[in-house]
Short mmCIF file of C-alpha atoms and ligand atoms in Angstrom, two decimals:
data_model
loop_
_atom_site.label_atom_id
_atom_site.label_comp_id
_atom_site.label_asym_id
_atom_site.label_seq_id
_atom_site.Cartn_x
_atom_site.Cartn_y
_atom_site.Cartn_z
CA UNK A 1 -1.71 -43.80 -9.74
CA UNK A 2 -0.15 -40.56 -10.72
CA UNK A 3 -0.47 -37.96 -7.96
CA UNK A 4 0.46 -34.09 -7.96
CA UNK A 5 0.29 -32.31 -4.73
CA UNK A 6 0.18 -28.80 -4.68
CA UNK A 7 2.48 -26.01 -2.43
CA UNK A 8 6.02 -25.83 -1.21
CA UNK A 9 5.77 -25.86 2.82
CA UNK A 10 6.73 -28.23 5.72
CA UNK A 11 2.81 -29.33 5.12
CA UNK A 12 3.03 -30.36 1.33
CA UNK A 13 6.46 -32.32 1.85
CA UNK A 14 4.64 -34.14 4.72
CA UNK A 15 1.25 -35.10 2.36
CA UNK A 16 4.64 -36.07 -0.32
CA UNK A 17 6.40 -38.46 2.15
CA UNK A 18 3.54 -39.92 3.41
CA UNK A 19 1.24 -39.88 0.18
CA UNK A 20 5.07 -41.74 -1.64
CA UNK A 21 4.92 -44.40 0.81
CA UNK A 22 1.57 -46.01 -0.83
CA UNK A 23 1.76 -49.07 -2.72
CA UNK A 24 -1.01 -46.85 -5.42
CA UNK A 25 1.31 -44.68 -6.64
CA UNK A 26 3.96 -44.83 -9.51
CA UNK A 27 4.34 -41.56 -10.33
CA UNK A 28 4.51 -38.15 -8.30
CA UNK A 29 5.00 -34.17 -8.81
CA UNK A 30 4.64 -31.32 -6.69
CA UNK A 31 3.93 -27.61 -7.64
CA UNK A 32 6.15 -26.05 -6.34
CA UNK A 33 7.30 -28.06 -4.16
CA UNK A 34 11.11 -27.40 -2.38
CA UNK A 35 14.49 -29.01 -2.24
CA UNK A 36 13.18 -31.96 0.29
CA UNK A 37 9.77 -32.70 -1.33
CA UNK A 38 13.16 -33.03 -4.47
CA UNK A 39 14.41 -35.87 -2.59
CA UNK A 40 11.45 -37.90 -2.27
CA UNK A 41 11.35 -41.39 -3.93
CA UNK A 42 7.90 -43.27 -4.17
CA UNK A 43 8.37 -46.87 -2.64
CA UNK A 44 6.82 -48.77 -5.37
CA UNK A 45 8.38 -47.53 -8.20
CA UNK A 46 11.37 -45.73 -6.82
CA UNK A 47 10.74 -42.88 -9.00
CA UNK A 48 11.59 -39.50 -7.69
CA UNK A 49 9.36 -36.67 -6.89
CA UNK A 50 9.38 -34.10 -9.56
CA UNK A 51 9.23 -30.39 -8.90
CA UNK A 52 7.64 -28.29 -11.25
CA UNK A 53 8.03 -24.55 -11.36
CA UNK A 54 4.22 -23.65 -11.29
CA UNK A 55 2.91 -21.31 -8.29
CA UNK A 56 -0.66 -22.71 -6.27
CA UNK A 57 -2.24 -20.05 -7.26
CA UNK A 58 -1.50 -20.48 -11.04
CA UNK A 59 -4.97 -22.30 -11.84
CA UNK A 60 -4.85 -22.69 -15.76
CA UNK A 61 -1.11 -23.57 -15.77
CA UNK A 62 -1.91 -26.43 -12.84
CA UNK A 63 -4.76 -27.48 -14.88
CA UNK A 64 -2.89 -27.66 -18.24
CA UNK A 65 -0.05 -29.76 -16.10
CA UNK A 66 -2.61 -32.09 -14.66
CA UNK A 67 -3.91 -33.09 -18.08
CA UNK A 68 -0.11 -33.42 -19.51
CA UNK A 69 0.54 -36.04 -17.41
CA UNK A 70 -2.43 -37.58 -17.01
CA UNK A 71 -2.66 -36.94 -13.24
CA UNK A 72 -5.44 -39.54 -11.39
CA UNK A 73 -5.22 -37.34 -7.91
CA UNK A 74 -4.64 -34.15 -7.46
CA UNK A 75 -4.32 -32.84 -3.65
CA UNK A 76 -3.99 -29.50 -2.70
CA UNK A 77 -2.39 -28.49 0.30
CA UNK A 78 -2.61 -24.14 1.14
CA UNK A 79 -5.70 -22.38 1.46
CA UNK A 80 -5.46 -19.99 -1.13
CA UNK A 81 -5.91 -22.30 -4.17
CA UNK A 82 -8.92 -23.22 -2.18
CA UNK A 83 -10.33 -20.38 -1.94
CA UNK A 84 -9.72 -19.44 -5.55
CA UNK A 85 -12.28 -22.10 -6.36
CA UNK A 86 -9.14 -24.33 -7.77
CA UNK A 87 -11.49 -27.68 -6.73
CA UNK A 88 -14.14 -26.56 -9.18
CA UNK A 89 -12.12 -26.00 -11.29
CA UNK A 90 -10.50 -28.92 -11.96
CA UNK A 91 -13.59 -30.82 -11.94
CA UNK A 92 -15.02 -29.04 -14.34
CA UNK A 93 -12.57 -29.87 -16.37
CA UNK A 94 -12.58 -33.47 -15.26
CA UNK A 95 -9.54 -33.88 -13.04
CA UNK A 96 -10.19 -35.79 -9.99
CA UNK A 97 -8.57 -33.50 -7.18
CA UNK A 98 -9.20 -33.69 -3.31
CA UNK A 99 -10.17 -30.78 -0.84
CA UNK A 100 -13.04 -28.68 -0.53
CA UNK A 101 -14.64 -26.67 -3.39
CA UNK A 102 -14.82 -22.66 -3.03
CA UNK A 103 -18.30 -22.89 -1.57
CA UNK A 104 -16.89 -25.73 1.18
CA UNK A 105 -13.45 -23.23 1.61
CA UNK A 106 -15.75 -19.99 2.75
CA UNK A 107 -15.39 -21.98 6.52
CA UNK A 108 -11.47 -20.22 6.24
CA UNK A 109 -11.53 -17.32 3.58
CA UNK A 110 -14.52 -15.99 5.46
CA UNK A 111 -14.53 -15.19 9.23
CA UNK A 112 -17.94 -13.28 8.75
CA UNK A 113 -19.54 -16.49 7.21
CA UNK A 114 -18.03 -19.29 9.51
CA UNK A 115 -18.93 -16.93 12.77
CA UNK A 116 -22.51 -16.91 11.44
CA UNK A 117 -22.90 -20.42 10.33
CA UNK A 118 -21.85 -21.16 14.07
CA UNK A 119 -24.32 -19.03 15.24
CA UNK A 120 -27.63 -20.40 13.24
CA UNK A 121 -26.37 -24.02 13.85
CA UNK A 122 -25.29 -23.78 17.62
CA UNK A 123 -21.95 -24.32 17.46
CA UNK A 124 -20.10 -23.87 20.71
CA UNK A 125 -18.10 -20.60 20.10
CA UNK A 126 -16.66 -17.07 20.69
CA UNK A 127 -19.33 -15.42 21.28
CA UNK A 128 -18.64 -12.31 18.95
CA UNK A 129 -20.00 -9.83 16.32
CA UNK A 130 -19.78 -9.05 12.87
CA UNK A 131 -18.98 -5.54 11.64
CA UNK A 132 -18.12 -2.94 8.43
CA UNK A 133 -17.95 0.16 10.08
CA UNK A 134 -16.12 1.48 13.05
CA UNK A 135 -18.57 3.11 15.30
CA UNK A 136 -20.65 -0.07 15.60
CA UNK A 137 -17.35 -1.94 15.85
CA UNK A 138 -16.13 -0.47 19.05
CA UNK A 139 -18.87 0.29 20.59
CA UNK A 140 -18.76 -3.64 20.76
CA UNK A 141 -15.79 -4.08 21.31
CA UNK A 142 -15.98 -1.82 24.67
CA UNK A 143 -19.07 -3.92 25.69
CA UNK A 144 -16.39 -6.72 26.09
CA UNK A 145 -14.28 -4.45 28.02
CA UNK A 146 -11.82 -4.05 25.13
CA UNK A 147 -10.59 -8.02 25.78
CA UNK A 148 -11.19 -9.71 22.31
CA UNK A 149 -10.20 -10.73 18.88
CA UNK A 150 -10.17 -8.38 15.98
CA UNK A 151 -10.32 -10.51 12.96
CA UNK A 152 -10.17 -9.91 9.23
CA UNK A 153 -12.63 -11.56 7.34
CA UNK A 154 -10.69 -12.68 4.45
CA UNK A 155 -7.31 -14.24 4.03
CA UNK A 156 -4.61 -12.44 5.55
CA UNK A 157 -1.44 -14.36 5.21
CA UNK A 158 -2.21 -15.85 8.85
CA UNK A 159 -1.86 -12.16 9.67
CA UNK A 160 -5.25 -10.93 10.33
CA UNK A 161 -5.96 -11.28 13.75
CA UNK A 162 -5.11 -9.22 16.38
CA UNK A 163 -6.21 -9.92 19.87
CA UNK A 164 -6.60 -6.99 22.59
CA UNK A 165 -6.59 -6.67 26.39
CA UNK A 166 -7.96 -3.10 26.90
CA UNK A 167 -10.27 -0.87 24.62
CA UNK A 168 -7.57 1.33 23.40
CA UNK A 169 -6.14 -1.85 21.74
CA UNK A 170 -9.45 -2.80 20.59
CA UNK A 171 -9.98 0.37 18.73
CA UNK A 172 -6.56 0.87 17.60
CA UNK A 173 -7.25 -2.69 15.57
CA UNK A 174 -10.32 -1.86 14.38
CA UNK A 175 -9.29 1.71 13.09
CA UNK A 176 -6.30 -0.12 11.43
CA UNK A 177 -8.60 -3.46 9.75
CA UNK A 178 -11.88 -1.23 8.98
CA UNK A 179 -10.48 2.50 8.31
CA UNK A 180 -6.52 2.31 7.10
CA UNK A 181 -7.23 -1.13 5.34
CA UNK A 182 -3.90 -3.01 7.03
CA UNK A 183 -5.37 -6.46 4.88
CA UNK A 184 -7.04 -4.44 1.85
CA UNK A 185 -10.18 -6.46 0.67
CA UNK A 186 -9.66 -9.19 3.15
CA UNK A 187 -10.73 -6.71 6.29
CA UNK A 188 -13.73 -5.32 4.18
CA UNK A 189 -15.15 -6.53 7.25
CA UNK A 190 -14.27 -7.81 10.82
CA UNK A 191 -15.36 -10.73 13.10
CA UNK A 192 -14.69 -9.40 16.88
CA UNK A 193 -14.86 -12.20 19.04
CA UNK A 194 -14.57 -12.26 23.27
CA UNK A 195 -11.57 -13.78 24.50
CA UNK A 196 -10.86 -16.79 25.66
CA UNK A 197 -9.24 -18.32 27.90
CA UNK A 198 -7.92 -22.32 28.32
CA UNK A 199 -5.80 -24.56 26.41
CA UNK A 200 -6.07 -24.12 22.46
CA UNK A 201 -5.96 -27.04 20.56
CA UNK A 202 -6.06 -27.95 16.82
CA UNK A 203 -8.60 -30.86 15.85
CA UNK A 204 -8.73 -31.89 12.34
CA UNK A 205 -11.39 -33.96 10.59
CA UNK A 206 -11.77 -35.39 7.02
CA UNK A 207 -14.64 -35.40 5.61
CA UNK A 208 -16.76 -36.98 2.45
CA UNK A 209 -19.57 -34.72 2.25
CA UNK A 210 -21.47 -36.88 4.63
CA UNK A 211 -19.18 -38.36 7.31
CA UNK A 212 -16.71 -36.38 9.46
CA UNK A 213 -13.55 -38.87 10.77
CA UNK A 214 -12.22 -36.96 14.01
CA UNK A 215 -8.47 -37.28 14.07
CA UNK A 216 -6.47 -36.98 17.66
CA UNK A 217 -5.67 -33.88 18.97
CA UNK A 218 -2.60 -31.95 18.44
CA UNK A 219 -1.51 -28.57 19.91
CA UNK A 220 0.23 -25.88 18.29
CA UNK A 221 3.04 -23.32 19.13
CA UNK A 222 2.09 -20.00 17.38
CA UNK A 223 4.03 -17.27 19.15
CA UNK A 224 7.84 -16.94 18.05
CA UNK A 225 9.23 -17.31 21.67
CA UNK A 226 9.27 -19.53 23.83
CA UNK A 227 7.24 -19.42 26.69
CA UNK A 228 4.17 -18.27 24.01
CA UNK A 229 5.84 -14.66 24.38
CA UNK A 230 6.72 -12.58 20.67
CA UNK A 231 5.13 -12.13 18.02
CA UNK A 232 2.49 -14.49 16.43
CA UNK A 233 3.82 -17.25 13.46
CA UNK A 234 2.67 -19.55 11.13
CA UNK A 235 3.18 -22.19 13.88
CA UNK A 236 7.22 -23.00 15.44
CA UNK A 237 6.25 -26.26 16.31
CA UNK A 238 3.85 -29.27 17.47
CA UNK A 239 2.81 -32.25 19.54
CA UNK A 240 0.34 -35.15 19.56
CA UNK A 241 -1.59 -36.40 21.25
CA UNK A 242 -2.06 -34.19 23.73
CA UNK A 243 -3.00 -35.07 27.30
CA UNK A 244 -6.13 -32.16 27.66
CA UNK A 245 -8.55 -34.45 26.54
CA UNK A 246 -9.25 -38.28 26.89
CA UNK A 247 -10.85 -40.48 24.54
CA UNK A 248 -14.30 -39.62 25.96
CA UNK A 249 -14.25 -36.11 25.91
CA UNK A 250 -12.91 -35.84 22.18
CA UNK A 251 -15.53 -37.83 21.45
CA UNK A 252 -17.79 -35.54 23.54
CA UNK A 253 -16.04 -32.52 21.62
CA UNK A 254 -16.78 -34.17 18.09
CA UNK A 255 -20.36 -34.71 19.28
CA UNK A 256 -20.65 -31.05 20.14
CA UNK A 257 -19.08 -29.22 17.58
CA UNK A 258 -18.62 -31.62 14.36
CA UNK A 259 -22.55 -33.02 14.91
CA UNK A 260 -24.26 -29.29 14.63
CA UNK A 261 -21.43 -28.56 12.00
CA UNK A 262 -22.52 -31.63 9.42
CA UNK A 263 -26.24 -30.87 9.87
CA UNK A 264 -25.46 -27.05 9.11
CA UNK A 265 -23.56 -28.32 5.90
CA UNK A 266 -26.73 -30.43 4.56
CA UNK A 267 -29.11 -27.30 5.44
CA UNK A 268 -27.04 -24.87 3.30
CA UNK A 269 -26.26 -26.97 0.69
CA UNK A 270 -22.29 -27.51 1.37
CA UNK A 271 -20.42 -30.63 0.10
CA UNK A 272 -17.47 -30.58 2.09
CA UNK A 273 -14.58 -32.75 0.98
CA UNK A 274 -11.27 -32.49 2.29
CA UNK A 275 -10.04 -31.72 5.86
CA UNK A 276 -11.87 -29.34 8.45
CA UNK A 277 -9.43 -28.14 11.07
CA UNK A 278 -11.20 -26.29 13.87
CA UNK A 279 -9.11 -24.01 16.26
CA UNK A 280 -10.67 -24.46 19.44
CA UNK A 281 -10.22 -23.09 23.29
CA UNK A 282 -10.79 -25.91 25.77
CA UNK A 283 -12.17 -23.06 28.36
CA UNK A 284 -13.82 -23.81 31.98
CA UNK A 285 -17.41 -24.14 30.18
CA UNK A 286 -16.67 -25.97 26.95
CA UNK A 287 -14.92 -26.40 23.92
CA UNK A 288 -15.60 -23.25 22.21
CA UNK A 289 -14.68 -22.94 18.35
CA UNK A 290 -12.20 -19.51 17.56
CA UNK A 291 -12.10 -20.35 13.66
CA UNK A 292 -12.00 -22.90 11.38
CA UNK A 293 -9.66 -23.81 8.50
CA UNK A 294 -10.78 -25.52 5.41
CA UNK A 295 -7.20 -27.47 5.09
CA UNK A 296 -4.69 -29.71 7.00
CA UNK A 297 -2.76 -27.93 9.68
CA UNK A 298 1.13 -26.45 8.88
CA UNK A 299 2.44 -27.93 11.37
CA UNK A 300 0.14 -30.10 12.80
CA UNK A 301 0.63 -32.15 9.27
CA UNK A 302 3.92 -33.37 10.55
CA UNK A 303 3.00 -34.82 13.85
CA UNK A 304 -0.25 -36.17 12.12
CA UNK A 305 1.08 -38.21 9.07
CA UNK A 306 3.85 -39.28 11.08
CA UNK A 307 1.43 -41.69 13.53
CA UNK A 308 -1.21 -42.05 11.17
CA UNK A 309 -1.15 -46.18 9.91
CA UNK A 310 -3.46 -46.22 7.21
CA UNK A 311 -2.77 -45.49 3.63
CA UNK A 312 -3.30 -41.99 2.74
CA UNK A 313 -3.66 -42.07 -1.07
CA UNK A 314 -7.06 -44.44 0.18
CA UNK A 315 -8.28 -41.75 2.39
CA UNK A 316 -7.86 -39.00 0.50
CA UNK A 317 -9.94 -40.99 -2.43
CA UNK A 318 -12.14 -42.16 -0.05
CA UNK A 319 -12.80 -38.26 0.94
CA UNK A 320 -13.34 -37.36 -2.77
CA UNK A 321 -15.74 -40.93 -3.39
CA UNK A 322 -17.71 -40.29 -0.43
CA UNK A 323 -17.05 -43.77 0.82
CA UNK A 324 -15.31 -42.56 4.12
CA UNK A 325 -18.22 -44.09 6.43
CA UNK A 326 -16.63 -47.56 5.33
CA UNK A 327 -13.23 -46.70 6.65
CA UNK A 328 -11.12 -46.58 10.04
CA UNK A 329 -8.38 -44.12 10.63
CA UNK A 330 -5.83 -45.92 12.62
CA UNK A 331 -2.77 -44.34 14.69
CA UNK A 332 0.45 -45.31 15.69
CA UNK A 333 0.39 -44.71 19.88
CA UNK A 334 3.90 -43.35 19.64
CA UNK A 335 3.68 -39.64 20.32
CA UNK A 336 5.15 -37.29 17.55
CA UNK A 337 6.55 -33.53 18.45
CA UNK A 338 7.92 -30.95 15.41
CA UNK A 339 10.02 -28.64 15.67
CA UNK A 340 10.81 -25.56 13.45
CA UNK A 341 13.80 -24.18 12.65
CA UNK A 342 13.11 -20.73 11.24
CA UNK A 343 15.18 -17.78 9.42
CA UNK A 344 16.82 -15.62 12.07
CA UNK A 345 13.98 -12.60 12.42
CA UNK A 346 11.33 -14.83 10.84
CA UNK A 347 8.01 -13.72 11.24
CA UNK A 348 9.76 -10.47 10.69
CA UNK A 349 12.00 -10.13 7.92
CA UNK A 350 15.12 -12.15 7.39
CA UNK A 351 17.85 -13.13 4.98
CA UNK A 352 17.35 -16.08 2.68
CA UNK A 353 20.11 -18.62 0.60
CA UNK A 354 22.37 -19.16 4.21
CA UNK A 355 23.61 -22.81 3.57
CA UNK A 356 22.21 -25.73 5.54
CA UNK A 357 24.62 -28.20 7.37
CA UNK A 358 24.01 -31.14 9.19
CA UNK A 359 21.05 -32.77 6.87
CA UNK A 360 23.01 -36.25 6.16
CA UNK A 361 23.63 -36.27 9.84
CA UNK A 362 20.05 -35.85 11.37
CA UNK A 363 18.65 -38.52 8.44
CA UNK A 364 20.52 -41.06 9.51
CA UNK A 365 18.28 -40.56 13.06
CA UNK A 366 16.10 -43.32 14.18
CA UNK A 367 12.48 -42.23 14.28
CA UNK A 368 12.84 -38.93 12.88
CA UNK A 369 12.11 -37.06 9.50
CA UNK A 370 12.95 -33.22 8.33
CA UNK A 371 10.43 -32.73 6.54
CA UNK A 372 11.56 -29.03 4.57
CA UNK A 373 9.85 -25.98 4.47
CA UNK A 374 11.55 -22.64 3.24
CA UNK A 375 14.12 -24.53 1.41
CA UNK A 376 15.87 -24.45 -2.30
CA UNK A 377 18.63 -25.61 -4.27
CA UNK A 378 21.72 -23.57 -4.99
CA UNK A 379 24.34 -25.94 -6.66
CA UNK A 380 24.82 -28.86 -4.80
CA UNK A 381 23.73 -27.26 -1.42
CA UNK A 382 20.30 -26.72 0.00
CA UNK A 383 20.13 -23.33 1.22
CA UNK A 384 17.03 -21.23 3.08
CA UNK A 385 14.57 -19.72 1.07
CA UNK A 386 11.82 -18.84 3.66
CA UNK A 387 10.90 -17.75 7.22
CA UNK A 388 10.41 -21.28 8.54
CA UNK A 389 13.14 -23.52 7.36
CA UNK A 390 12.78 -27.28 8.51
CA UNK A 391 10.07 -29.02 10.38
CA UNK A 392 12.50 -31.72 12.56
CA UNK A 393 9.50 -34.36 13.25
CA UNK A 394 10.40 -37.17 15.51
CA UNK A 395 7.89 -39.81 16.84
CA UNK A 396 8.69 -42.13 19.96
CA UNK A 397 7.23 -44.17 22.94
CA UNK A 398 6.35 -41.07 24.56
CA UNK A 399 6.29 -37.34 24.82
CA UNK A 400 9.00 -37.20 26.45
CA UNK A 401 11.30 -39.05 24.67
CA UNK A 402 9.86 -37.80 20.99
CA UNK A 403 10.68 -34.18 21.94
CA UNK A 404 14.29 -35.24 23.16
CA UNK A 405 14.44 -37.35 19.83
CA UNK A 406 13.16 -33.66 17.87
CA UNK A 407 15.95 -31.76 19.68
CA UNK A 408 18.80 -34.13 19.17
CA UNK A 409 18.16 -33.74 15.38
CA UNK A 410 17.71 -30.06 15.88
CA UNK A 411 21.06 -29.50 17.20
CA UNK A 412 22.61 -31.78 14.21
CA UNK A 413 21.67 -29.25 11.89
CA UNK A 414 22.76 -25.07 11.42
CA UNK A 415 22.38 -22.80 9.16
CA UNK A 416 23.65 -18.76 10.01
CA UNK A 417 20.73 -17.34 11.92
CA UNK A 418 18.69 -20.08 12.48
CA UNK A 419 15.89 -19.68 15.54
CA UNK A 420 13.88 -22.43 17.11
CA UNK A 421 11.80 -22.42 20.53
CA UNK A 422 13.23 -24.92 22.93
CA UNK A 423 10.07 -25.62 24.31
CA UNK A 424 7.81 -27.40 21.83
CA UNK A 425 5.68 -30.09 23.96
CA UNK A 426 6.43 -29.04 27.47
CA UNK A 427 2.82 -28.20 28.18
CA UNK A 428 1.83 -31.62 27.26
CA UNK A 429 5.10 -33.11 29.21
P1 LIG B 1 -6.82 -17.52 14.39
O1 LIG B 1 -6.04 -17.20 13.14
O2 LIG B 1 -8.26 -17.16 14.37
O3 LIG B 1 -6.50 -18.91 14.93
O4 LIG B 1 -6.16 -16.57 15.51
C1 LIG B 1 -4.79 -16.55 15.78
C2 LIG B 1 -4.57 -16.74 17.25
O5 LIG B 1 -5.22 -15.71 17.99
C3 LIG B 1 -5.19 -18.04 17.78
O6 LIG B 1 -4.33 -19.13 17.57
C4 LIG B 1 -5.41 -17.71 19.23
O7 LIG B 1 -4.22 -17.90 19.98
C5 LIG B 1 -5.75 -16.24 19.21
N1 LIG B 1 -7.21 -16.06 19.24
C6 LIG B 1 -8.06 -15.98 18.17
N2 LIG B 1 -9.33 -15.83 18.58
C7 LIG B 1 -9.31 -15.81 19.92
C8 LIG B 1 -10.32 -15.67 20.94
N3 LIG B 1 -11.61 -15.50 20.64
N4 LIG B 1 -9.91 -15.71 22.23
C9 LIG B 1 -8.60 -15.88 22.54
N5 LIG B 1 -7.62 -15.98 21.65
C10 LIG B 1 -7.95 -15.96 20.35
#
């Protein structure tokens, strides 16, 4: 099978490595793709990964590439493609591609439509409100006491929410989403949601448009700092499994939140192919959902394709066949913890093309994969090119040991400014 996957982050070269190692495929591109996704050779074949220089969001160009080469798969990796309808429109054009379709992707690029859907099919949630104009907004907002979550409807670059403790936060938020237009079209309107508190956890499942597969959980590190102090990321780092639910309870959790979820999807209509990834806050009543994403997790990717056994090329088809009720999803029981190594100042602003050392050195690690990120080619060196750098995955016996394994590799590698928190895991340690 020929295969393109489409992005450039820690996520995509994850689906690449993982997606290379299946006997199916012979041939494999990625749009963009970086300078580790480059380095990629499928095991079959031993044909390397090809980048080509065409953006996600460049629909007819990705299209006119698929057909080229005669592409059997095509899997797409970012939300924004998604939400651009990119699934629909490949199959209308006959290319076989995997993840949702626009009407499927609304679960992430709209807040205002996932907060109601959880509402008319009783999914445990934030309990929250939907609003376009200011007055209403905080006059909410102040019935929570000012502690909640201002959210932007759209997409916002992972940028549009802003949680609050008091009411003078709340309505600062709101006056900055709703009046000065901080995320343009995207905060059109707001979600405000009550805050919650508890352990947050990231639970992905894939789906067929009838089945739901529940993978293990994972946890997340979104603040810069450690200590969950700074400013709020893309994500510095991850574990799995983590120890705040057993086997029981997740399936308790799936039963609660993925069972109403699948029925709501028949009722309205939506065909939903491709990988659900709730955000959820294990509080003292309940699981409650905060948001969903209509993609895999960046980087919960890493620790998840790392332990997963089966092969992923058949599970991703089996997602777009519909045949996923006849499958099992099998895991290694090593644990796997990421770590990312970001630009200095990342999520702020930062310098890009500082030279990366140490690469050969951390490869040659047992158990352990960089998987890159923000990362290009500048002659024969592989320099930074975005605010998180590297992804340094390692997968052991135990916590414990996989997070030790993660840091040895860190420290193997510099590059001028690079920042990492030194405490990915410890919650779950
Ligand atoms: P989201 O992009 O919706 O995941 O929000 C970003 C972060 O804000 C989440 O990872 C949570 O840490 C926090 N957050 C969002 N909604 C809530 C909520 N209702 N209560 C508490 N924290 C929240």
């Amino acid at each position: 099978m020929k295969i393109l996957v489409i992005g450039s982050g820690g996520r995509e070269h994850a689906l690449v490595w993982k997606l290379a190692q299946s006997p199916h495929v012979t041939q494999m591109w990625c749009a963009p793709g970086n300078a580790g996704i480059q380095q990629e050779i499928t095991a079959k074949t031993e044909a390397p990964v090809e980048c080509v220089n065409i953006s996600a969001e460049d629909l007819p160009k990705l299209l006119a590439f698929a057909r080229e080469k005669k592409i059997d798969l095509t899997v797409v990796g970012p939300d924004n493609p998604l939400a651009l309808g990119i699934v629909d429109f490949f199959q209308k054009n006959g290319q076989r591609i995997w993840g949702p379709n626009q009407k499927a992707a609304r679960f992430e690029a709209s807040k205002v439509f996932s907060q109601g859907f959880m509402e008319q099919y009783g999914i445990p949630r934030a309990r929250g409100g939907t609003f376009a104009d200011a007055a209403s907004a905080k006059k909410f907002a102040e019935s929570l006491g000012g502690k909640c979550a201002v959210k932007a409807d759209g997409l916002a670059l992972g940028k549009g929410v802003l949680v609050c403790a008091n009411v003078g936060e709340a309505n600062k938020a709101i006056d900055e989403i709703l009046v000065a237009k901080a995320f343009g079209a995207a905060g059109a309107k707001i979600v405000i949601q009550e805050f919650l508190e508890g352990p947050e956890i990231s639970l992905h499942a894939l789906c067929d448009g009838k089945t739901a597969k529940l993978f293990p959980t994972s946890q997340d590190h979104k603040r810069a700092l450690d200590g969950d102090r700074g400013l709020n990321t893309g994500g510095m780092g991850t574990y799995s499994p983590t120890p705040f639910l057993d086997q029981a309870q997740l399936a308790d959790v799936s039963r609660q939140i993925l069972g109403p979820w699948l029925k709501g999807c028949m009722s309205e209509d939506i065909d939903y192919r491709g990988i659900l990834y709730p955000g959820i806050i294990l509080t003292k009543n309940g699981p409650r959902v905060i948001e969903f994403n209509a993609r895999f997790g960046d980087p919960e990717t890493q620790v998840y394709l790392t332990r997963l056994e089966n092969d992923l090329v058949e599970l991703l088809s089996a997602s777009v066949d519909g045949t996923l009720g006849r499958m099992e999803l099998r895991w290694s029981p090593m644990a796997s913890v990421c770590v990312v190594m970001a630009s200095g100042g990342y999520p702020g602003s930062y310098a890009k093309g500082k030279a990366i050392g140490g690469l050969d050195a951390a490869a040659k690690l047992p158990n352990t994969k960089v998987f890159h990120a923000g990362t290009a080619r500048a002659g024969d060196q592989i320099v930074t090119s975005g605010g998180r750098v590297l992804c340094v995955t390692s997968w052991e016996k135990d916590l414990k040991s996989a997070q030790a394994a993660a840091y040895a590799a860190v420290e193997a590698i510099h590059f001028e400014g690079a920042q990492f928190r030194r405490d990915i895991a410890v919650k779950g340690i």
